[in-house]
Coordinates of C-alpha atoms in Angstrom, one line a residue:
Chain U
M1 CA 0.0 0.0 0.0
N2 CA 2.9 2.4 0.8
R3 CA 4.2 1.7 -2.6
L4 CA 1.0 2.6 -4.3
I5 CA 0.9 5.8 -2.3
A6 CA 4.4 6.5 -3.4
I7 CA 3.4 6.0 -7.0
M8 CA 0.4 8.2 -6.7
C9 CA 2.4 11.0 -5.0
L10 CA 4.9 10.8 -7.9
A11 CA 2.1 11.1 -10.4
L12 CA 0.6 14.1 -8.5
M13 CA 4.0 15.8 -8.3
A14 CA 4.5 15.3 -12.0
L15 CA 1.2 17.0 -12.6
G16 CA 2.5 19.9 -10.5
L17 CA -0.2 19.6 -7.9
W18 CA 0.3 20.8 -4.3
L19 CA 0.6 18.0 -1.8
P20 CA -0.5 18.1 1.8
A21 CA 2.4 18.0 4.3
E22 CA 1.8 14.5 5.6
A23 CA 1.8 13.1 2.1
Q24 CA 5.0 14.9 1.2
A25 CA 6.7 13.1 4.1
R26 CA 6.0 9.8 2.4
V27 CA 7.3 10.6 -1.0
Y28 CA 9.8 8.0 -2.1
I29 CA 11.1 9.8 -5.1
D30 CA 11.5 13.5 -5.5
I31 CA 12.2 13.9 -9.2
T32 CA 13.5 17.4 -8.7
K33 CA 16.4 16.3 -6.5
P34 CA 19.5 14.6 -7.9
S35 CA 20.0 12.5 -4.7
S36 CA 16.5 11.1 -4.9
R37 CA 16.0 7.4 -4.7
K38 CA 15.1 5.6 -7.9
L39 CA 12.1 3.2 -8.2
P40 CA 13.4 -0.3 -8.3
L41 CA 11.9 -2.1 -11.3
A42 CA 12.5 -5.7 -12.2
M43 CA 12.5 -6.8 -15.8
P44 CA 13.0 -10.5 -16.5
E45 CA 13.9 -11.7 -19.9
F46 CA 10.9 -11.6 -22.3
K47 CA 9.3 -15.0 -22.7
P48 CA 8.9 -16.5 -26.2
M49 CA 5.7 -18.3 -26.7
A50 CA 5.7 -21.9 -28.1
S51 CA 6.8 -22.0 -31.8
S52 CA 8.3 -18.4 -31.6
Q53 CA 11.8 -17.6 -32.7
S54 CA 14.0 -15.8 -30.1
L55 CA 14.5 -12.0 -29.9
G56 CA 17.7 -12.7 -28.2
G57 CA 17.1 -10.1 -25.4
E58 CA 16.7 -7.2 -27.9
G59 CA 13.3 -6.1 -26.5
N60 CA 14.7 -6.1 -23.0
R61 CA 17.7 -4.1 -24.1
I62 CA 15.6 -1.4 -25.8
L63 CA 13.0 -1.1 -23.0
R64 CA 15.7 -1.0 -20.3
G65 CA 17.6 1.8 -22.2
D66 CA 14.4 3.8 -22.4
L67 CA 13.6 3.4 -18.7
E68 CA 17.1 4.2 -17.6
L69 CA 17.1 7.3 -19.8
T70 CA 14.3 8.8 -17.6
G71 CA 16.5 8.7 -14.6
L72 CA 13.5 7.5 -12.6
F73 CA 14.1 3.8 -12.4
D74 CA 16.7 1.4 -11.1
V75 CA 16.2 -1.5 -13.5
L76 CA 17.1 -4.7 -11.8
D77 CA 18.3 -7.7 -13.8
P78 CA 16.5 -10.7 -12.2
K79 CA 19.0 -13.1 -13.7
T80 CA 21.5 -11.8 -11.1
Y81 CA 19.2 -12.8 -8.3
L82 CA 17.0 -15.6 -9.5
G83 CA 18.7 -17.2 -12.5
S84 CA 17.1 -17.4 -16.0
G85 CA 13.5 -18.4 -16.5
A86 CA 12.6 -16.0 -13.7
W87 CA 9.4 -14.9 -15.5
A88 CA 7.8 -18.0 -14.1
I89 CA 8.0 -16.8 -10.5
N90 CA 5.0 -15.5 -8.5
P91 CA 5.0 -11.6 -8.6
R92 CA 5.2 -11.4 -4.8
E93 CA 8.6 -13.1 -5.0
W94 CA 10.0 -9.9 -6.5
R95 CA 9.8 -8.1 -3.3
R96 CA 12.6 -10.4 -2.1
I97 CA 15.1 -8.7 -4.5
G98 CA 13.8 -5.2 -3.6
A99 CA 11.6 -4.6 -6.7
E100 CA 8.6 -2.4 -6.4
L101 CA 7.6 -2.6 -10.1
L102 CA 7.7 -5.5 -12.5
V103 CA 7.7 -5.6 -16.3
T104 CA 6.9 -8.8 -18.0
A105 CA 6.4 -9.6 -21.7
E106 CA 5.5 -12.6 -23.9
Y107 CA 6.0 -12.6 -27.6
T108 CA 5.6 -14.6 -30.8
Q109 CA 8.0 -13.9 -33.6
I110 CA 7.6 -16.0 -36.7
G111 CA 9.7 -14.8 -39.7
N112 CA 9.1 -11.1 -40.2
T113 CA 6.1 -10.8 -38.0
L114 CA 6.1 -10.0 -34.3
G115 CA 3.3 -9.9 -31.6
I116 CA 4.2 -8.9 -28.1
E117 CA 2.2 -8.5 -24.9
C118 CA 3.7 -6.3 -22.3
K119 CA 2.6 -5.7 -18.6
L120 CA 3.6 -3.5 -15.8
H121 CA 2.8 -4.8 -12.3
D122 CA 2.8 -3.2 -8.9
V123 CA 4.7 -5.9 -7.0
T124 CA 3.3 -5.0 -3.6
D125 CA -0.2 -6.0 -4.3
G126 CA 0.3 -7.9 -7.5
K127 CA -1.9 -5.3 -9.3
L128 CA -1.6 -4.9 -13.1
L129 CA -0.9 -1.2 -13.8
V130 CA -0.6 -1.4 -17.6
G131 CA -1.2 -4.1 -20.2
R132 CA -0.7 -3.6 -23.9
R133 CA -0.4 -5.9 -27.0
Y134 CA 1.5 -4.8 -30.1
D135 CA 1.4 -6.5 -33.4
G136 CA 3.6 -5.7 -36.4
L137 CA 6.8 -6.5 -38.2
K138 CA 9.9 -7.5 -36.4
A139 CA 11.5 -4.2 -37.5
D140 CA 8.8 -2.5 -35.4
L141 CA 10.2 -3.8 -32.2
P142 CA 12.0 -0.5 -31.2
A143 CA 8.7 1.5 -31.8
M144 CA 6.7 -1.1 -29.8
M145 CA 9.2 -0.8 -26.9
H146 CA 9.2 3.0 -27.0
R147 CA 5.4 3.1 -26.9
F148 CA 5.3 0.8 -24.0
A149 CA 7.9 2.8 -22.2
D150 CA 5.6 5.9 -22.7
E151 CA 2.7 3.8 -21.2
I152 CA 4.9 3.0 -18.2
M153 CA 5.8 6.7 -17.7
E154 CA 2.2 7.7 -18.0
A155 CA 1.2 5.2 -15.3
I156 CA 4.0 6.3 -13.0
T157 CA 4.1 10.1 -13.6
G158 CA 0.8 10.9 -15.2
Q159 CA 2.2 11.9 -18.5
K160 CA 4.0 10.4 -21.4
S161 CA 7.7 10.8 -21.8
V162 CA 10.1 11.4 -24.7
F163 CA 9.9 8.0 -26.4
S164 CA 8.3 9.4 -29.6
T165 CA 10.7 12.3 -29.9
Q166 CA 13.8 13.2 -31.9
I167 CA 16.7 15.5 -31.3
A168 CA 18.0 17.8 -34.1
F169 CA 21.6 18.7 -33.8
V170 CA 24.5 20.2 -35.7
R171 CA 27.3 18.0 -37.1
A172 CA 30.6 19.5 -38.2
E173 CA 32.8 17.7 -40.6
G174 CA 35.4 19.0 -43.0
G175 CA 34.8 22.6 -42.3
K176 CA 31.1 22.3 -43.0
K177 CA 28.1 22.0 -40.7
E178 CA 24.8 20.3 -41.4
V179 CA 21.7 19.7 -39.3
W180 CA 21.2 16.0 -38.4
L181 CA 18.4 14.2 -36.6
M182 CA 18.5 11.3 -34.2
D183 CA 16.0 9.5 -32.0
F184 CA 15.7 10.7 -28.4
D185 CA 18.2 8.0 -27.2
G186 CA 20.9 8.8 -29.8
S187 CA 20.0 5.9 -32.1
H188 CA 19.1 6.2 -35.8
A189 CA 21.2 9.3 -36.5
R190 CA 20.7 10.6 -40.0
Q191 CA 21.4 13.8 -42.0
L192 CA 18.6 16.3 -42.5
T193 CA 20.3 19.1 -44.5
S194 CA 22.8 18.9 -47.4
R195 CA 23.5 22.5 -48.0
G196 CA 27.2 22.2 -48.3
D197 CA 28.2 25.2 -46.2
L198 CA 27.4 26.3 -42.6
T199 CA 24.0 25.3 -41.4
L200 CA 23.2 25.6 -37.7
F201 CA 20.9 26.7 -34.8
P202 CA 18.1 24.1 -35.4
S203 CA 14.7 24.8 -33.8
W204 CA 11.4 22.8 -34.0
S205 CA 7.9 24.0 -34.9
P206 CA 5.3 23.3 -32.1
D207 CA 3.7 20.6 -34.3
G208 CA 7.0 18.9 -34.9
K209 CA 6.6 19.1 -38.7
L210 CA 9.2 21.8 -39.4
V211 CA 12.8 22.5 -38.4
A212 CA 14.0 26.1 -38.8
Y213 CA 17.7 26.8 -38.9
T214 CA 20.3 29.3 -40.0
T215 CA 22.1 28.5 -43.3
Y216 CA 24.7 30.4 -45.3
V217 CA 23.7 31.6 -48.7
N218 CA 26.4 33.5 -50.6
R219 CA 28.3 34.3 -47.4
R220 CA 25.2 35.5 -45.6
P221 CA 23.5 33.6 -42.7
T222 CA 19.8 33.3 -43.7
V223 CA 16.9 31.6 -42.0
A224 CA 15.3 28.5 -43.7
L225 CA 12.4 26.3 -42.9
H226 CA 12.7 22.5 -43.6
A227 CA 9.7 20.2 -43.7
L228 CA 10.4 16.8 -42.2
A229 CA 8.0 15.3 -44.8
G230 CA 10.6 16.1 -47.5
G231 CA 12.4 18.8 -49.5
S232 CA 15.7 20.5 -49.1
G233 CA 14.7 23.5 -47.0
Q234 CA 13.4 26.9 -48.1
V235 CA 15.1 30.2 -47.2
I236 CA 12.5 32.6 -45.8
L237 CA 14.6 35.3 -44.4
N238 CA 17.6 36.7 -46.4
K239 CA 17.8 40.3 -45.4
P240 CA 21.1 42.3 -45.6
G241 CA 23.3 41.6 -42.6
V242 CA 22.6 38.5 -40.6
N243 CA 19.5 36.4 -40.2
L244 CA 20.1 34.3 -37.1
T245 CA 18.6 31.9 -34.5
P246 CA 15.0 31.3 -35.6
A247 CA 12.6 30.1 -32.8
F248 CA 8.9 29.3 -33.1
R249 CA 6.2 30.9 -31.0
N250 CA 3.3 28.7 -30.0
D251 CA 1.2 30.4 -32.7
G252 CA 3.6 29.1 -35.4
R253 CA 5.2 32.5 -36.0
V254 CA 9.0 32.6 -36.1
A255 CA 11.2 35.0 -34.2
A256 CA 14.7 35.6 -35.5
A257 CA 17.6 38.0 -34.9
L258 CA 18.0 40.3 -37.9
S259 CA 20.6 43.1 -38.4
F260 CA 19.3 44.9 -41.5
S261 CA 18.7 48.0 -39.5
G262 CA 22.3 48.2 -38.3
K263 CA 21.4 46.9 -34.8
T264 CA 20.9 43.2 -34.3
N265 CA 17.3 43.0 -33.0
I266 CA 14.7 40.2 -32.7
Y267 CA 11.7 40.4 -35.0
L268 CA 8.5 38.4 -35.2
C269 CA 8.0 37.0 -38.7
D270 CA 5.5 34.8 -40.4
Q271 CA 6.4 31.5 -42.0
A272 CA 6.5 33.1 -45.5
G273 CA 9.3 35.4 -44.2
N274 CA 7.3 38.7 -43.9
V275 CA 9.1 40.7 -41.2
G276 CA 6.7 42.0 -38.5
Q277 CA 7.1 43.6 -35.1
N278 CA 10.6 44.5 -33.7
L279 CA 10.5 42.8 -30.3
T280 CA 13.7 44.2 -28.9
D281 CA 15.4 47.6 -28.7
G282 CA 19.1 46.8 -27.9
W283 CA 21.8 49.1 -29.4
G284 CA 24.1 46.1 -30.1
I285 CA 23.3 42.4 -30.1
D286 CA 20.0 40.9 -29.3
V287 CA 19.9 37.2 -30.3
N288 CA 18.6 33.8 -29.5
P289 CA 14.8 34.1 -28.8
T290 CA 12.9 31.4 -26.9
F291 CA 9.3 31.6 -25.9
S292 CA 7.3 30.5 -22.8
P293 CA 4.9 27.7 -23.7
D294 CA 1.9 30.1 -23.7
G295 CA 3.8 32.5 -26.0
R296 CA 3.3 35.4 -23.6
Q297 CA 6.9 35.9 -22.7
M298 CA 10.2 35.6 -24.6
A299 CA 13.7 35.1 -23.2
F300 CA 16.7 36.3 -25.3
V301 CA 20.4 37.2 -25.1
S302 CA 21.4 40.9 -25.1
D303 CA 24.7 42.7 -24.7
R304 CA 23.0 45.9 -23.7
S305 CA 24.7 45.8 -20.3
G306 CA 28.1 45.4 -21.9
N307 CA 28.3 41.6 -22.0
P308 CA 25.8 38.9 -22.9
Q309 CA 23.0 38.3 -20.4
I310 CA 19.5 36.8 -20.4
Y311 CA 16.5 39.0 -20.6
V312 CA 12.8 38.3 -20.6
R313 CA 10.3 40.4 -22.6
D314 CA 6.6 40.4 -21.7
M315 CA 4.9 40.2 -25.1
A316 CA 1.8 42.1 -24.1
S317 CA 3.4 45.1 -22.4
G318 CA 6.7 45.0 -24.3
Q319 CA 8.6 45.4 -21.0
M320 CA 12.0 43.8 -20.7
R321 CA 13.9 42.8 -17.6
R322 CA 17.3 41.2 -17.1
I323 CA 17.2 37.9 -15.2
T324 CA 20.9 36.8 -15.0
Y325 CA 23.3 38.6 -12.7
G326 CA 26.7 37.8 -11.2
H327 CA 28.3 36.2 -14.3
K328 CA 30.0 37.9 -17.2
Y329 CA 28.7 35.7 -20.0
C330 CA 25.2 34.0 -20.1
A331 CA 23.8 32.8 -23.4
A332 CA 21.7 30.2 -25.4
P333 CA 18.5 30.3 -23.3
D334 CA 15.8 27.6 -23.8
W335 CA 12.4 28.0 -22.0
S336 CA 11.2 24.8 -20.3
P337 CA 8.0 23.2 -21.8
K338 CA 6.5 23.3 -18.3
G339 CA 7.2 27.1 -18.3
D340 CA 8.7 27.2 -14.9
R341 CA 12.4 27.5 -15.7
I342 CA 14.8 28.7 -18.4
A343 CA 18.0 26.7 -19.2
F344 CA 21.1 28.6 -20.4
M345 CA 24.9 28.4 -20.6
V346 CA 27.0 30.4 -18.2
D347 CA 30.8 31.1 -18.0
I348 CA 31.9 30.0 -14.5
G349 CA 35.6 30.6 -14.1
G350 CA 36.4 30.1 -17.8
V351 CA 34.3 26.9 -18.2
F352 CA 30.8 27.0 -19.7
Q353 CA 28.2 25.3 -17.6
V354 CA 24.5 24.5 -18.1
A355 CA 22.3 26.3 -15.6
T356 CA 18.6 26.8 -15.0
I357 CA 16.8 29.8 -13.5
R358 CA 13.2 30.9 -12.9
P359 CA 11.8 33.3 -15.4
D360 CA 11.7 36.0 -12.6
G361 CA 15.5 35.5 -12.1
G362 CA 15.3 33.5 -8.9
D363 CA 16.7 30.2 -7.9
Q364 CA 19.6 29.8 -10.3
Q365 CA 21.1 26.3 -10.3
I366 CA 24.3 25.3 -12.0
L367 CA 23.8 21.7 -13.3
T368 CA 26.9 20.5 -15.1
S369 CA 29.8 21.6 -12.9
G370 CA 30.2 18.0 -11.6
H371 CA 30.7 16.5 -15.0
G372 CA 32.9 18.5 -17.2
G373 CA 30.8 21.5 -18.3
G374 CA 28.1 21.9 -20.9
E375 CA 26.7 24.3 -23.5
D376 CA 23.5 24.9 -25.6
P377 CA 20.9 23.2 -23.4
S378 CA 17.6 22.0 -24.8
W379 CA 14.6 20.7 -22.7
S380 CA 12.8 17.5 -23.5
P381 CA 9.1 18.0 -24.2
D382 CA 8.1 16.6 -20.8
G383 CA 10.5 19.1 -19.1
R384 CA 12.2 16.3 -17.2
L385 CA 15.4 16.1 -19.2
I386 CA 18.0 18.4 -20.7
A387 CA 20.1 17.6 -23.7
Y388 CA 23.3 19.6 -24.1
S389 CA 26.7 19.6 -25.8
S390 CA 30.0 19.2 -24.0
R391 CA 33.6 18.8 -25.1
S392 CA 34.6 17.0 -21.9
T393 CA 36.1 14.2 -24.1
G394 CA 37.9 16.6 -26.4
R395 CA 35.4 16.9 -29.1
Y396 CA 31.8 18.2 -28.8
Q397 CA 29.3 15.4 -28.3
I398 CA 25.7 15.5 -27.1
Y399 CA 24.7 14.3 -23.6
V400 CA 21.5 14.1 -21.7
M401 CA 20.9 14.7 -18.0
T402 CA 17.8 15.2 -15.7
A403 CA 16.5 18.6 -15.2
S404 CA 18.2 18.5 -11.8
G405 CA 21.6 17.8 -13.3
Q406 CA 21.9 14.1 -12.8
P407 CA 24.0 12.8 -15.8
L408 CA 22.3 10.0 -17.7
K409 CA 23.8 9.2 -21.1
R410 CA 26.0 10.3 -23.9
L411 CA 23.8 10.4 -27.0
T412 CA 26.2 10.8 -29.9
E413 CA 29.0 8.5 -30.8
L414 CA 29.7 10.1 -34.2
S415 CA 32.9 11.4 -35.8
G416 CA 33.4 15.1 -36.1
E417 CA 31.9 17.7 -33.7
N418 CA 28.3 17.2 -32.6
S419 CA 26.6 20.1 -30.8
D420 CA 23.6 22.4 -30.4
P421 CA 20.8 19.8 -29.7
A422 CA 17.2 20.8 -30.2
W423 CA 14.7 18.4 -28.7
S424 CA 11.5 17.9 -30.7
P425 CA 7.9 17.9 -29.4
R426 CA 6.2 14.6 -29.0
G427 CA 4.9 12.5 -31.9
V428 CA 7.4 13.4 -34.6
I429 CA 7.2 11.5 -37.8
G430 CA 10.0 9.1 -38.4
T431 CA 10.8 8.2 -34.8
R432 CA 11.4 4.4 -34.8
Chain R
M1 CA 96.6 25.8 -102.5
K2 CA 95.5 22.8 -100.6
K3 CA 97.5 24.0 -97.6
R4 CA 95.9 27.4 -97.7
M5 CA 92.4 25.9 -97.7
V6 CA 93.3 23.8 -94.7
W7 CA 94.5 26.8 -92.8
T8 CA 91.5 28.8 -93.7
L9 CA 89.3 26.0 -92.5
V10 CA 91.2 25.8 -89.2
L11 CA 91.0 29.6 -88.8
A12 CA 87.3 29.5 -89.5
L13 CA 86.8 26.8 -87.0
I14 CA 88.7 28.7 -84.3
L15 CA 86.9 31.9 -85.1
G16 CA 83.6 30.0 -85.1
L17 CA 84.3 28.4 -81.7
A18 CA 85.3 31.8 -80.3
V19 CA 82.3 33.6 -81.7
G20 CA 80.1 30.7 -80.6
A21 CA 81.5 30.9 -77.0
S22 CA 80.9 34.6 -76.8
T23 CA 77.4 34.7 -78.3
G24 CA 75.8 31.6 -76.9
C25 CA 76.3 29.5 -80.0
S26 CA 73.1 30.7 -81.6
K27 CA 73.3 30.3 -85.4
K28 CA 71.7 33.7 -86.0
E29 CA 74.1 35.4 -83.7
V30 CA 77.2 34.2 -85.5
G31 CA 79.1 37.3 -86.6
A32 CA 80.0 40.7 -85.2
P33 CA 77.6 42.4 -82.7
G34 CA 77.1 45.2 -85.2
E35 CA 75.3 42.8 -87.4
L36 CA 72.4 42.1 -84.9
S37 CA 69.0 43.1 -86.2
A38 CA 67.0 45.7 -84.4
E39 CA 64.6 43.0 -83.4
E40 CA 67.3 41.0 -81.7
Q41 CA 68.7 44.0 -80.0
A42 CA 65.3 44.9 -78.6
R43 CA 64.8 41.3 -77.4
L44 CA 68.2 41.3 -75.6
K45 CA 67.5 44.6 -74.0
A46 CA 64.1 43.4 -72.7
E47 CA 65.8 40.3 -71.4
E48 CA 68.3 42.4 -69.6
E49 CA 65.6 44.6 -68.1
R50 CA 63.7 41.6 -66.9
R51 CA 66.8 40.2 -65.3
L52 CA 67.4 43.6 -63.6
R53 CA 63.8 43.8 -62.4
E54 CA 64.0 40.3 -60.9
Q55 CA 67.2 41.4 -59.2
R56 CA 65.5 44.4 -57.7
L57 CA 62.6 42.3 -56.5
R58 CA 65.0 39.9 -54.7
E59 CA 66.7 42.9 -53.0
G60 CA 63.4 44.4 -52.0
Q61 CA 62.4 41.1 -50.4
G62 CA 65.7 40.9 -48.6
A63 CA 65.2 44.3 -47.1
G64 CA 61.7 43.3 -45.8
S65 CA 60.3 46.8 -46.0
G66 CA 56.5 46.6 -45.6
L67 CA 55.4 49.9 -47.1
T68 CA 57.8 50.4 -50.0
G69 CA 57.2 47.0 -51.6
T70 CA 56.0 46.1 -55.0
E71 CA 52.4 45.8 -56.1
A72 CA 52.3 42.1 -55.3
Q73 CA 53.8 42.7 -51.9
M74 CA 51.3 45.4 -51.0
R75 CA 48.4 43.3 -52.0
E76 CA 49.8 40.4 -50.0
I77 CA 50.2 42.5 -46.9
F78 CA 46.6 43.9 -47.4
T79 CA 45.1 40.4 -47.4
N80 CA 47.4 38.7 -44.9
Q81 CA 47.4 41.3 -42.2
D82 CA 44.4 40.8 -39.9
I83 CA 43.2 43.2 -37.2
H84 CA 42.5 41.8 -33.7
Y85 CA 39.9 42.4 -31.0
D86 CA 39.6 41.9 -27.2
Y87 CA 37.5 39.1 -25.8
D88 CA 33.7 39.7 -26.3
R89 CA 34.5 43.2 -27.8
Y90 CA 34.0 44.7 -31.2
D91 CA 35.4 48.2 -30.6
L92 CA 38.7 48.9 -32.6
R93 CA 42.0 48.8 -30.7
S94 CA 44.7 51.4 -31.5
D95 CA 46.8 48.7 -33.2
A96 CA 43.8 47.7 -35.3
K97 CA 43.3 51.4 -36.3
Q98 CA 46.9 51.7 -37.5
I99 CA 46.5 48.7 -39.7
L100 CA 43.2 50.0 -41.0
N101 CA 44.9 53.3 -41.9
D102 CA 47.3 51.3 -44.1
K103 CA 44.4 49.4 -45.6
A104 CA 42.5 52.6 -46.3
G105 CA 45.6 53.9 -48.0
Y106 CA 45.9 50.9 -50.2
M107 CA 42.2 51.0 -51.2
Q108 CA 42.6 54.7 -52.0
S109 CA 45.5 54.0 -54.3
H110 CA 43.7 51.0 -55.8
P111 CA 40.2 52.2 -56.7
E112 CA 39.6 48.9 -58.6
V113 CA 39.9 46.9 -55.4
N114 CA 36.7 45.7 -53.6
V115 CA 37.0 44.0 -50.3
I116 CA 35.1 41.5 -48.1
V117 CA 35.7 42.1 -44.4
E118 CA 35.3 38.9 -42.5
G119 CA 34.5 39.0 -38.7
H120 CA 35.7 36.1 -36.6
C121 CA 35.6 35.1 -33.0
D122 CA 37.5 32.7 -30.7
E123 CA 36.0 29.4 -29.9
R124 CA 34.7 30.3 -26.4
G125 CA 31.0 31.0 -25.8
S126 CA 27.8 30.5 -27.7
A127 CA 27.9 29.9 -31.5
S128 CA 24.9 32.2 -32.1
Y129 CA 26.1 35.1 -30.0
N130 CA 29.5 34.8 -31.6
M131 CA 27.9 34.9 -35.1
A132 CA 26.3 38.2 -34.2
L133 CA 29.6 39.4 -32.6
G134 CA 31.6 38.6 -35.7
E135 CA 29.3 40.8 -37.8
K136 CA 29.8 43.7 -35.3
R137 CA 33.5 43.2 -35.7
A138 CA 33.4 43.2 -39.5
K139 CA 31.0 46.2 -39.5
A140 CA 33.3 48.2 -37.1
A141 CA 36.3 47.7 -39.4
A142 CA 34.3 48.6 -42.5
A143 CA 32.9 51.7 -40.8
Y144 CA 36.4 52.8 -40.0
L145 CA 37.4 52.4 -43.6
Q146 CA 34.4 54.4 -44.7
A147 CA 35.3 57.1 -42.3
M148 CA 38.7 57.1 -44.0
G149 CA 36.9 57.9 -47.3
I150 CA 36.4 54.4 -48.7
S151 CA 33.0 54.0 -50.4
S152 CA 30.6 51.6 -48.7
A153 CA 30.0 50.1 -52.2
R154 CA 33.5 48.7 -52.2
L155 CA 33.1 47.0 -48.8
E156 CA 31.1 43.8 -48.0
T157 CA 30.9 42.5 -44.5
V158 CA 30.6 38.8 -43.6
T159 CA 30.5 37.0 -40.2
Y160 CA 31.8 33.5 -39.6
G161 CA 31.4 33.7 -35.8
K162 CA 33.5 31.0 -34.2
E163 CA 33.1 28.7 -37.2
K164 CA 36.4 29.3 -39.0
P165 CA 39.2 29.6 -36.5
L166 CA 42.6 30.5 -37.9
V167 CA 44.5 28.6 -35.2
R168 CA 43.4 25.5 -33.4
G169 CA 43.8 25.0 -29.7
N170 CA 42.5 26.5 -26.5
T171 CA 45.4 28.7 -25.5
E172 CA 45.2 32.4 -24.9
E173 CA 47.4 32.9 -28.0
A174 CA 45.1 30.9 -30.2
F175 CA 42.1 32.8 -28.8
A176 CA 43.8 36.1 -29.5
A177 CA 44.7 35.1 -33.1
N178 CA 41.2 34.0 -33.8
R179 CA 39.5 37.2 -32.6
R180 CA 40.1 39.0 -35.9
A181 CA 38.8 40.7 -39.0
H182 CA 40.3 39.3 -42.1
F183 CA 40.3 41.2 -45.5
V184 CA 39.7 39.4 -48.7
I185 CA 40.0 41.1 -52.1
K186 CA 37.1 40.2 -54.3

């Protein structure tokens, strides 16, 4: 029963609801604290039905990777405790190895076809929390596992996670940069743009159908939109000067930093490239817009104080206020999908770190100082994870950590430099 | 008679060898210098002038003088000499202004020359902010040249942010060398 209460508390917290004091005392996992305890989850080897060929542990491997990426679970390998064939054991037995949750699956794979039945149990009272059956081709196994991982997260936290998302990033090779895509876990990396020059600063549309980026055309950085459905990307902003750092507002309009006036200010434009309202009034550099989820506020970088700092503009009143103080270089802001925090990069003693801060400038937290620095943060659509780039191994690669700074995984294992991740919304076409 | 013919032949051979040795053995040049055609004389003179000019060029290079060099040298200096900036700044330092004075002088004496001013940054910091910063650096250099009388039509500015470092490495020296405006003749 305590376990169930713990799960319910977790779900309530994920929904952002206020908890009464006595319930807070019983919380097993505080997902906002790096030291928090993880939920122990047992996952025995998936069981092949009679006449089925073997998946050879592939399903377990994918699902385990997904669950570990959330930073919420401690996935126990029952073989260690109970030997193989452990799926046959009575669920209550799992308490003996410390499990609170149990995932079981049975499958039938014949030739190219695959059917798989997955279940999530609460070990304490043997209750079935989630049961799903997936049928398809054997090649659909990753998609099936990602979907079930989302079901598990919905049952535990009240919302789906990132298992139908992609990450756009910039890959540098041979003096050129192109935008690439990969699945949320770093798998299935593939090239999106082939423009043959410098293409960078990717940003997703709210519906996940477009990626905007900056791309050089005849020595000038322009802004282009690229449909995931196909095509090679269409330049929409090519004004004299620079056309930098496009970012979508929730209404589908695009903000970008343009310098045609002589000052580098941020303008709100439509997707056809018609330049609308000037949103900033800096005398020098205003760049890198990012909107609150409701579109009512915009954070950006400005050097109006003499060095780059993060500012927030209220879209209705036009008022702007500085939110970062005490450091000489703050840049690359990304507004959390929950709306409650802004991630950015900050120079701490000569090393850039990823930090988060409330939009009112309170409660700044440095997240990466324990693990080699970080730059260019991007929130996952559930607001629980942050992807970022780091050169802690010498070359820039992309990593993911929890929103509280607990390191989880290195996502890119590619040659060249891989940086500037942009996490997609949920449900993007092409995620395996 | 036979003896005389032999002597004449020997004499002719000796003369021929001597003339050949002194004139480079060219068939046309056999004979006295006074017999050279006007065309040949002009060719020889041009060759001598070319040789002398090559000599002067080598002496000029040996002296290493920056401002009194030849056309090719001046052009080389114009395109090879970058101006440099302080970290996260785009205002022009006094050493940069001196170099820009020379560049303005070169552009004034070479009205046919149009220039791309490239702004670059060191590798630290945000790629997007650096791209904006690189443009400010290029624009500051171009504005100075305009103030020195160079038409804006002859100046194009480009930013490469921190995307095209000149020097690899994360030393202060590498950073300083990479924070630059570079001048390319179109």
